[in-house]
PDB file of C-alpha atoms in Angstrom:
ATOM      1  CA  MET A  87     -16.887  26.055 -24.489  1.00  0.00           C
ATOM      2  CA  ALA A  88     -19.951  27.813 -25.886  1.00  0.00           C
ATOM      3  CA  THR A  89     -23.186  27.495 -23.930  1.00  0.00           C
ATOM      4  CA  LYS A  90     -25.466  24.799 -25.316  1.00  0.00           C
ATOM      5  CA  THR A  91     -28.977  26.084 -25.960  1.00  0.00           C
ATOM      6  CA  THR A  92     -32.155  24.374 -27.106  1.00  0.00           C
ATOM      7  CA  PRO A  93     -34.281  26.386 -29.556  1.00  0.00           C
ATOM      8  CA  PHE A  94     -38.060  26.143 -29.350  1.00  0.00           C
ATOM      9  CA  GLN A  95     -38.630  26.471 -33.080  1.00  0.00           C
ATOM     10  CA  GLY A  96     -38.100  23.119 -34.739  1.00  0.00           C
ATOM     11  CA  THR A  97     -39.272  21.160 -31.693  1.00  0.00           C
ATOM     12  CA  LYS A  98     -41.767  18.408 -32.564  1.00  0.00           C
ATOM     13  CA  PHE A  99     -44.797  17.382 -30.508  1.00  0.00           C
ATOM     14  CA  TYR A 100     -46.894  14.247 -31.044  1.00  0.00           C
ATOM     15  CA  ILE A 101     -49.701  12.496 -29.194  1.00  0.00           C
ATOM     16  CA  GLY A 102     -50.567   8.817 -29.296  1.00  0.00           C
ATOM     17  CA  LYS A 103     -53.248   8.050 -31.888  1.00  0.00           C
ATOM     18  CA  GLY A 104     -53.631   4.338 -31.278  1.00  0.00           C
ATOM     19  CA  LEU A 105     -51.795   1.050 -30.929  1.00  0.00           C
ATOM     20  CA  GLU A 106     -50.549  -1.524 -33.409  1.00  0.00           C
ATOM     21  CA  THR A 107     -51.181  -5.270 -33.216  1.00  0.00           C
ATOM     22  CA  ALA A 108     -50.217  -6.735 -29.843  1.00  0.00           C
ATOM     23  CA  LYS A 109     -47.197  -9.028 -29.505  1.00  0.00           C
ATOM     24  CA  SER A 110     -46.735 -11.572 -26.734  1.00  0.00           C
ATOM     25  CA  ILE A 111     -44.035 -10.928 -24.139  1.00  0.00           C
ATOM     26  CA  THR A 112     -42.250 -14.143 -23.182  1.00  0.00           C
ATOM     27  CA  ALA A 113     -39.603 -12.885 -20.740  1.00  0.00           C
ATOM     28  CA  CYS A 114     -38.177  -9.779 -19.106  1.00  0.00           C
ATOM     29  CA  SER A 115     -35.365  -8.580 -16.885  1.00  0.00           C
ATOM     30  CA  VAL A 116     -35.520  -5.941 -14.165  1.00  0.00           C
ATOM     31  CA  THR A 117     -31.793  -5.622 -13.506  1.00  0.00           C
ATOM     32  CA  PRO A 118     -29.231  -4.422 -14.510  1.00  0.00           C
ATOM     33  CA  ARG A 119     -31.415  -3.012 -17.326  1.00  0.00           C
ATOM     34  CA  ALA A 120     -35.126  -3.113 -18.016  1.00  0.00           C
ATOM     35  CA  THR A 121     -35.684  -5.447 -20.978  1.00  0.00           C
ATOM     36  CA  ILE A 122     -38.514  -7.485 -22.437  1.00  0.00           C
ATOM     37  CA  THR A 123     -38.481 -10.322 -24.940  1.00  0.00           C
ATOM     38  CA  ALA A 124     -41.029 -10.570 -27.758  1.00  0.00           C
ATOM     39  CA  THR A 125     -40.656 -12.660 -30.906  1.00  0.00           C
ATOM     40  CA  GLY A 126     -41.105 -10.822 -34.211  1.00  0.00           C
ATOM     41  CA  ASN A 127     -41.475  -7.449 -32.530  1.00  0.00           C
ATOM     42  CA  SER A 128     -40.211  -5.332 -35.523  1.00  0.00           C
ATOM     43  CA  LEU A 129     -39.299  -2.480 -33.163  1.00  0.00           C
ATOM     44  CA  LYS A 130     -36.436   0.030 -33.400  1.00  0.00           C
ATOM     45  CA  LYS A 131     -34.840   2.741 -31.306  1.00  0.00           C
ATOM     46  CA  GLY A 132     -37.219   5.615 -30.639  1.00  0.00           C
ATOM     47  CA  ASP A 133     -40.405   3.575 -30.759  1.00  0.00           C
ATOM     48  CA  CYS A 134     -42.785   3.799 -27.819  1.00  0.00           C
ATOM     49  CA  ILE A 135     -44.539   0.699 -26.517  1.00  0.00           C
ATOM     50  CA  LYS A 136     -47.402  -0.002 -24.153  1.00  0.00           C
ATOM     51  CA  ILE A 137     -46.828  -2.952 -21.820  1.00  0.00           C
ATOM     52  CA  THR A 138     -49.772  -4.759 -20.224  1.00  0.00           C
ATOM     53  CA  GLY A 139     -50.105  -7.952 -18.212  1.00  0.00           C
ATOM     54  CA  LEU A 140     -46.947  -7.413 -16.143  1.00  0.00           C
ATOM     55  CA  LEU A 141     -48.639  -5.768 -13.155  1.00  0.00           C
ATOM     56  CA  SER A 142     -46.372  -3.077 -11.679  1.00  0.00           C
ATOM     57  CA  LEU A 143     -44.328  -2.925 -14.905  1.00  0.00           C
ATOM     58  CA  ASP A 144     -47.330  -1.918 -17.033  1.00  0.00           C
ATOM     59  CA  GLY A 145     -47.128   1.442 -18.821  1.00  0.00           C
ATOM     60  CA  PHE A 146     -45.727   3.322 -21.815  1.00  0.00           C
ATOM     61  CA  TYR A 147     -41.949   3.157 -22.397  1.00  0.00           C
ATOM     62  CA  PRO A 148     -39.416   4.301 -25.033  1.00  0.00           C
ATOM     63  CA  VAL A 149     -37.233   1.730 -26.780  1.00  0.00           C
ATOM     64  CA  GLU A 150     -33.480   2.325 -26.633  1.00  0.00           C
ATOM     65  CA  SER A 151     -32.286  -0.659 -28.644  1.00  0.00           C
ATOM     66  CA  VAL A 152     -33.375  -3.989 -30.095  1.00  0.00           C
ATOM     67  CA  SER A 153     -31.258  -7.102 -30.493  1.00  0.00           C
ATOM     68  CA  GLY A 154     -33.201  -9.958 -32.035  1.00  0.00           C
ATOM     69  CA  ASP A 155     -36.209 -10.558 -29.808  1.00  0.00           C
ATOM     70  CA  VAL A 156     -34.777  -8.639 -26.817  1.00  0.00           C
ATOM     71  CA  ILE A 157     -35.916  -5.039 -26.383  1.00  0.00           C
ATOM     72  CA  THR A 158     -33.941  -2.733 -24.087  1.00  0.00           C
ATOM     73  CA  LEU A 159     -35.874   0.210 -22.709  1.00  0.00           C
ATOM     74  CA  ALA A 160     -34.489   3.720 -22.100  1.00  0.00           C
ATOM     75  CA  SER A 161     -31.820   3.882 -19.390  1.00  0.00           C
ATOM     76  CA  GLU A 162     -34.087   6.040 -17.197  1.00  0.00           C
ATOM     77  CA  VAL A 163     -36.551   3.134 -16.950  1.00  0.00           C
ATOM     78  CA  ASP A 164     -35.551   1.646 -13.587  1.00  0.00           C
ATOM     79  CA  TRP A 165     -37.228  -1.606 -12.593  1.00  0.00           C
ATOM     80  CA  SER A 166     -34.561  -2.628 -10.076  1.00  0.00           C
ATOM     81  CA  ASP A 167     -36.940  -2.274  -7.120  1.00  0.00           C
ATOM     82  CA  LYS A 168     -39.707  -4.256  -8.847  1.00  0.00           C
ATOM     83  CA  ASP A 169     -40.431  -7.955  -8.513  1.00  0.00           C
ATOM     84  CA  LYS A 170     -39.516  -9.866 -11.654  1.00  0.00           C
ATOM     85  CA  PRO A 171     -42.683 -11.346 -13.179  1.00  0.00           C
ATOM     86  CA  THR A 172     -42.946 -15.110 -13.479  1.00  0.00           C
ATOM     87  CA  ASP A 173     -46.282 -15.325 -15.301  1.00  0.00           C
ATOM     88  CA  PHE A 174     -46.273 -14.081 -18.907  1.00  0.00           C
ATOM     89  CA  SER A 175     -49.552 -15.692 -19.985  1.00  0.00           C
ATOM     90  CA  THR A 176     -51.297 -12.329 -20.518  1.00  0.00           C
ATOM     91  CA  ALA A 177     -48.219 -10.137 -21.072  1.00  0.00           C
ATOM     92  CA  LYS A 178     -48.401  -8.054 -24.246  1.00  0.00           C
ATOM     93  CA  LEU A 179     -46.661  -5.143 -25.921  1.00  0.00           C
ATOM     94  CA  GLU A 180     -48.254  -2.756 -28.392  1.00  0.00           C
ATOM     95  CA  LYS A 181     -46.408  -0.159 -30.450  1.00  0.00           C
ATOM     96  CA  VAL A 182     -47.788   3.377 -30.233  1.00  0.00           C
ATOM     97  CA  ARG A 183     -48.957   5.084 -33.424  1.00  0.00           C
ATOM     98  CA  TRP A 184     -48.238   8.808 -33.298  1.00  0.00           C
ATOM     99  CA  SER A 185     -50.229  11.743 -34.647  1.00  0.00           C
ATOM    100  CA  SER A 186     -48.816  14.207 -37.136  1.00  0.00           C
ATOM    101  CA  ASN A 187     -46.567  16.892 -35.671  1.00  0.00           C
ATOM    102  CA  PHE A 188     -48.663  19.553 -33.880  1.00  0.00           C
ATOM    103  CA  CYS A 189     -47.146  22.511 -35.752  1.00  0.00           C
ATOM    104  CA  ALA A 190     -49.714  25.044 -34.462  1.00  0.00           C
ATOM    105  CA  ILE A 191     -48.172  25.207 -30.972  1.00  0.00           C
ATOM    106  CA  LYS A 192     -46.925  28.705 -30.100  1.00  0.00           C
ATOM    107  CA  ASN A 193     -45.869  28.050 -26.526  1.00  0.00           C
ATOM    108  CA  LEU A 194     -45.050  24.946 -24.524  1.00  0.00           C
ATOM    109  CA  GLU A 195     -44.593  25.142 -20.751  1.00  0.00           C
ATOM    110  CA  LYS A 196     -43.959  22.272 -18.355  1.00  0.00           C
ATOM    111  CA  ASP A 197     -44.415  22.550 -14.612  1.00  0.00           C
ATOM    112  CA  GLY A 198     -41.705  20.537 -12.908  1.00  0.00           C
ATOM    113  CA  ASP A 199     -42.406  17.470 -10.815  1.00  0.00           C
ATOM    114  CA  THR A 200     -42.182  18.127  -7.083  1.00  0.00           C
ATOM    115  CA  LEU A 201     -41.363  16.073  -4.004  1.00  0.00           C
ATOM    116  CA  THR A 202     -43.652  16.225  -0.998  1.00  0.00           C
ATOM    117  CA  GLU A 203     -42.122  16.485   2.472  1.00  0.00           C
ATOM    118  CA  GLU A 204     -42.618  13.936   5.214  1.00  0.00           C
ATOM    119  CA  ASP A 205     -42.177  14.965   8.823  1.00  0.00           C
ATOM    120  CA  VAL A 206     -39.761  12.576  10.560  1.00  0.00           C
ATOM    121  CA  THR A 207     -39.251  14.641  13.710  1.00  0.00           C
ATOM    122  CA  THR A 208     -38.635  12.586  16.847  1.00  0.00           C
ATOM    123  CA  MET A 209     -38.153  13.363  20.535  1.00  0.00           C
ATOM    124  CA  CYS A 210     -34.400  13.498  19.913  1.00  0.00           C
ATOM    125  CA  SER A 211     -34.588  16.021  17.060  1.00  0.00           C
ATOM    126  CA  ASP A 212     -33.173  19.513  17.561  1.00  0.00           C
ATOM    127  CA  GLY A 213     -35.932  20.888  15.345  1.00  0.00           C
ATOM    128  CA  THR A 214     -38.327  19.831  12.613  1.00  0.00           C
ATOM    129  CA  GLU A 215     -36.788  17.149  10.420  1.00  0.00           C
ATOM    130  CA  THR A 216     -38.149  16.229   7.009  1.00  0.00           C
ATOM    131  CA  GLU A 217     -37.311  13.815   4.221  1.00  0.00           C
ATOM    132  CA  PRO A 218     -38.469  13.461   0.608  1.00  0.00           C
ATOM    133  CA  GLY A 219     -41.911  11.916   0.201  1.00  0.00           C
ATOM    134  CA  ASP A 220     -43.939  11.028  -2.848  1.00  0.00           C
ATOM    135  CA  ILE A 221     -43.479  12.653  -6.257  1.00  0.00           C
ATOM    136  CA  GLU A 222     -46.237  14.967  -7.429  1.00  0.00           C
ATOM    137  CA  PHE A 223     -46.087  14.913 -11.209  1.00  0.00           C
ATOM    138  CA  GLY A 224     -46.232  18.197 -13.095  1.00  0.00           C
ATOM    139  CA  SER A 225     -48.278  19.313 -16.073  1.00  0.00           C
ATOM    140  CA  LEU A 226     -47.676  20.390 -19.640  1.00  0.00           C
ATOM    141  CA  LYS A 227     -49.380  23.518 -20.973  1.00  0.00           C
ATOM    142  CA  LEU A 228     -49.802  24.050 -24.720  1.00  0.00           C
ATOM    143  CA  THR A 229     -50.827  27.342 -26.332  1.00  0.00           C
ATOM    144  CA  PHE A 230     -51.987  27.482 -29.956  1.00  0.00           C
ATOM    145  CA  PHE A 231     -54.336  29.245 -32.378  1.00  0.00           C
ATOM    146  CA  PHE A 232     -57.912  28.005 -31.925  1.00  0.00           C
ATOM    147  CA  ALA A 233     -58.987  25.818 -34.853  1.00  0.00           C
ATOM    148  CA  PRO A 234     -61.278  23.150 -33.344  1.00  0.00           C
ATOM    149  CA  ALA A 235     -62.131  21.478 -36.676  1.00  0.00           C
ATOM    150  CA  THR A 236     -58.501  20.527 -37.355  1.00  0.00           C
ATOM    151  CA  THR A 237     -57.558  16.899 -36.810  1.00  0.00           C
ATOM    152  CA  MET A 238     -55.233  17.497 -33.861  1.00  0.00           C
ATOM    153  CA  GLN A 239     -57.526  19.826 -31.927  1.00  0.00           C
ATOM    154  CA  SER A 240     -60.474  17.535 -32.604  1.00  0.00           C
ATOM    155  CA  ASP A 241     -58.450  14.608 -31.215  1.00  0.00           C
ATOM    156  CA  LEU A 242     -57.578  16.611 -28.105  1.00  0.00           C
ATOM    157  CA  ARG A 243     -61.275  17.393 -27.504  1.00  0.00           C
ATOM    158  CA  SER A 244     -62.085  13.709 -27.869  1.00  0.00           C
ATOM    159  CA  LYS A 245     -59.362  12.653 -25.420  1.00  0.00           C
ATOM    160  CA  PHE A 246     -60.641  15.153 -22.861  1.00  0.00           C
ATOM    161  CA  TYR A 247     -64.296  14.091 -23.006  1.00  0.00           C
ATOM    162  CA  ASN A 248     -63.354  10.397 -23.083  1.00  0.00           C
ATOM    163  CA  LYS A 249     -61.104  10.884 -20.017  1.00  0.00           C
ATOM    164  CA  GLU A 250     -58.329   9.155 -21.928  1.00  0.00           C
ATOM    165  CA  THR A 251     -54.806   8.635 -20.638  1.00  0.00           C
ATOM    166  CA  PHE A 252     -52.388   8.757 -23.568  1.00  0.00           C
ATOM    167  CA  PRO A 253     -48.667   9.014 -24.398  1.00  0.00           C
ATOM    168  CA  TYR A 254     -47.032  12.107 -25.848  1.00  0.00           C
ATOM    169  CA  LEU A 255     -43.633  12.702 -27.427  1.00  0.00           C
ATOM    170  CA  ILE A 256     -41.479  15.838 -27.553  1.00  0.00           C
ATOM    171  CA  ILE A 257     -38.457  15.707 -29.872  1.00  0.00           C
ATOM    172  CA  LEU A 258     -35.928  18.388 -28.940  1.00  0.00           C
ATOM    173  CA  LYS A 259     -33.438  20.191 -31.169  1.00  0.00           C
ATOM    174  CA  ASN A 260     -29.621  20.340 -30.945  1.00  0.00           C
ATOM    175  CA  GLY A 261     -29.136  16.704 -30.016  1.00  0.00           C
ATOM    176  CA  GLN A 262     -31.017  16.965 -26.730  1.00  0.00           C
ATOM    177  CA  GLY A 263     -33.003  13.781 -27.284  1.00  0.00           C
ATOM    178  CA  SER A 264     -36.699  13.047 -26.892  1.00  0.00           C
ATOM    179  CA  LEU A 265     -39.080  13.173 -23.934  1.00  0.00           C
ATOM    180  CA  TYR A 266     -41.746  10.491 -23.632  1.00  0.00           C
ATOM    181  CA  GLY A 267     -44.599  11.259 -21.260  1.00  0.00           C
ATOM    182  CA  THR A 268     -48.004   9.938 -20.268  1.00  0.00           C
ATOM    183  CA  GLY A 269     -50.962  11.982 -19.121  1.00  0.00           C
ATOM    184  CA  PHE A 270     -54.552  13.093 -19.515  1.00  0.00           C
ATOM    185  CA  ILE A 271     -56.074  16.435 -20.465  1.00  0.00           C
ATOM    186  CA  GLN A 272     -56.736  18.154 -17.173  1.00  0.00           C
ATOM    187  CA  THR A 273     -58.054  21.407 -18.664  1.00  0.00           C
ATOM    188  CA  GLY A 274     -59.823  21.277 -22.013  1.00  0.00           C
ATOM    189  CA  ALA A 275     -59.373  23.826 -24.776  1.00  0.00           C
ATOM    190  CA  ASN A 276     -60.017  27.411 -23.758  1.00  0.00           C
ATOM    191  CA  PHE A 277     -60.203  30.211 -26.307  1.00  0.00           C
ATOM    192  CA  SER A 278     -60.186  33.974 -26.502  1.00  0.00           C
ATOM    193  CA  GLY A 279     -60.384  36.458 -29.358  1.00  0.00           C
ATOM    194  CA  GLU A 280     -60.869  40.116 -30.094  1.00  0.00           C
ATOM    195  CA  VAL A 281     -61.536  42.497 -32.991  1.00  0.00           C
ATOM    196  CA  LYS A 282     -58.732  42.443 -35.570  1.00  0.00           C
ATOM    197  CA  GLY A 283     -57.171  39.529 -33.767  1.00  0.00           C
ATOM    198  CA  LYS A 284     -57.205  35.742 -33.943  1.00  0.00           C
ATOM    199  CA  PHE A 285     -58.726  33.202 -31.588  1.00  0.00           C
ATOM    200  CA  GLU A 286     -56.097  31.735 -29.287  1.00  0.00           C
ATOM    201  CA  SER A 287     -56.463  28.570 -27.267  1.00  0.00           C
ATOM    202  CA  GLY A 288     -54.655  26.111 -25.055  1.00  0.00           C
ATOM    203  CA  ILE A 289     -54.890  22.922 -23.007  1.00  0.00           C
ATOM    204  CA  THR A 290     -53.182  21.464 -19.953  1.00  0.00           C
ATOM    205  CA  ILE A 291     -51.960  17.858 -19.875  1.00  0.00           C
ATOM    206  CA  LYS A 292     -51.528  16.446 -16.373  1.00  0.00           C
ATOM    207  CA  GLN A 293     -48.783  13.828 -16.139  1.00  0.00           C
ATOM    208  CA  SER A 294     -50.037  10.515 -14.797  1.00  0.00           C
ATOM    209  CA  LYS A 295     -46.549   8.979 -14.566  1.00  0.00           C
ATOM    210  CA  ARG A 296     -42.978  10.217 -14.821  1.00  0.00           C
ATOM    211  CA  ASP A 297     -41.525  11.034 -18.221  1.00  0.00           C
ATOM    212  CA  TYR A 298     -38.427   9.443 -19.759  1.00  0.00           C
ATOM    213  CA  LEU A 299     -35.597  11.061 -21.694  1.00  0.00           C
ATOM    214  CA  LEU A 300     -34.175   9.056 -24.580  1.00  0.00           C
ATOM    215  CA  PRO A 301     -30.852  10.563 -25.706  1.00  0.00           C
ATOM    216  CA  GLU A 302     -30.000  10.620 -29.395  1.00  0.00           C
TER     217      GLU A 302
END
């Protein structure tokens, strides 16, 4: 079988531009799958929603499927260790509105998430024993030509100075699905230029939560 590769050219990158009108969440399930129920939600596969009012379940999530009022989230969304909410009086969902595709990106580099180590050595250990600790989320670095008056780069400047946490979406080629992440701009736009050249720039987005893969 031929090796499956994922080309960079043709990848699409979007950032959240805002939220649509909130819908009330009336129920949810945490196992065996993460689902929420919202009447008249008008959602479809591939949409991203922001959930609020459900405490530890709050956040941005991709939609895998919709059946009537029941919305099933991506299979990587695991709520099985969470308490099932019983109060839905303030629970809402809001659909994310995406920017235009950021076509100016020349390079996209993601630092992987890492696990810290916890020392669990005891008096009976033969040596130092460790086990996985907390996850340290990685970052996403974008490189592009510097054009600060363009809509996208202006939005990125605004998100940085407003200290905004926002969702982003990467749609991969060759049937590799889409990555949905959440983060804030850790390093604002830098730029460099030289004679007979063009200004180049870049930003770094620090993940604030884990990302989710939604297969095609």
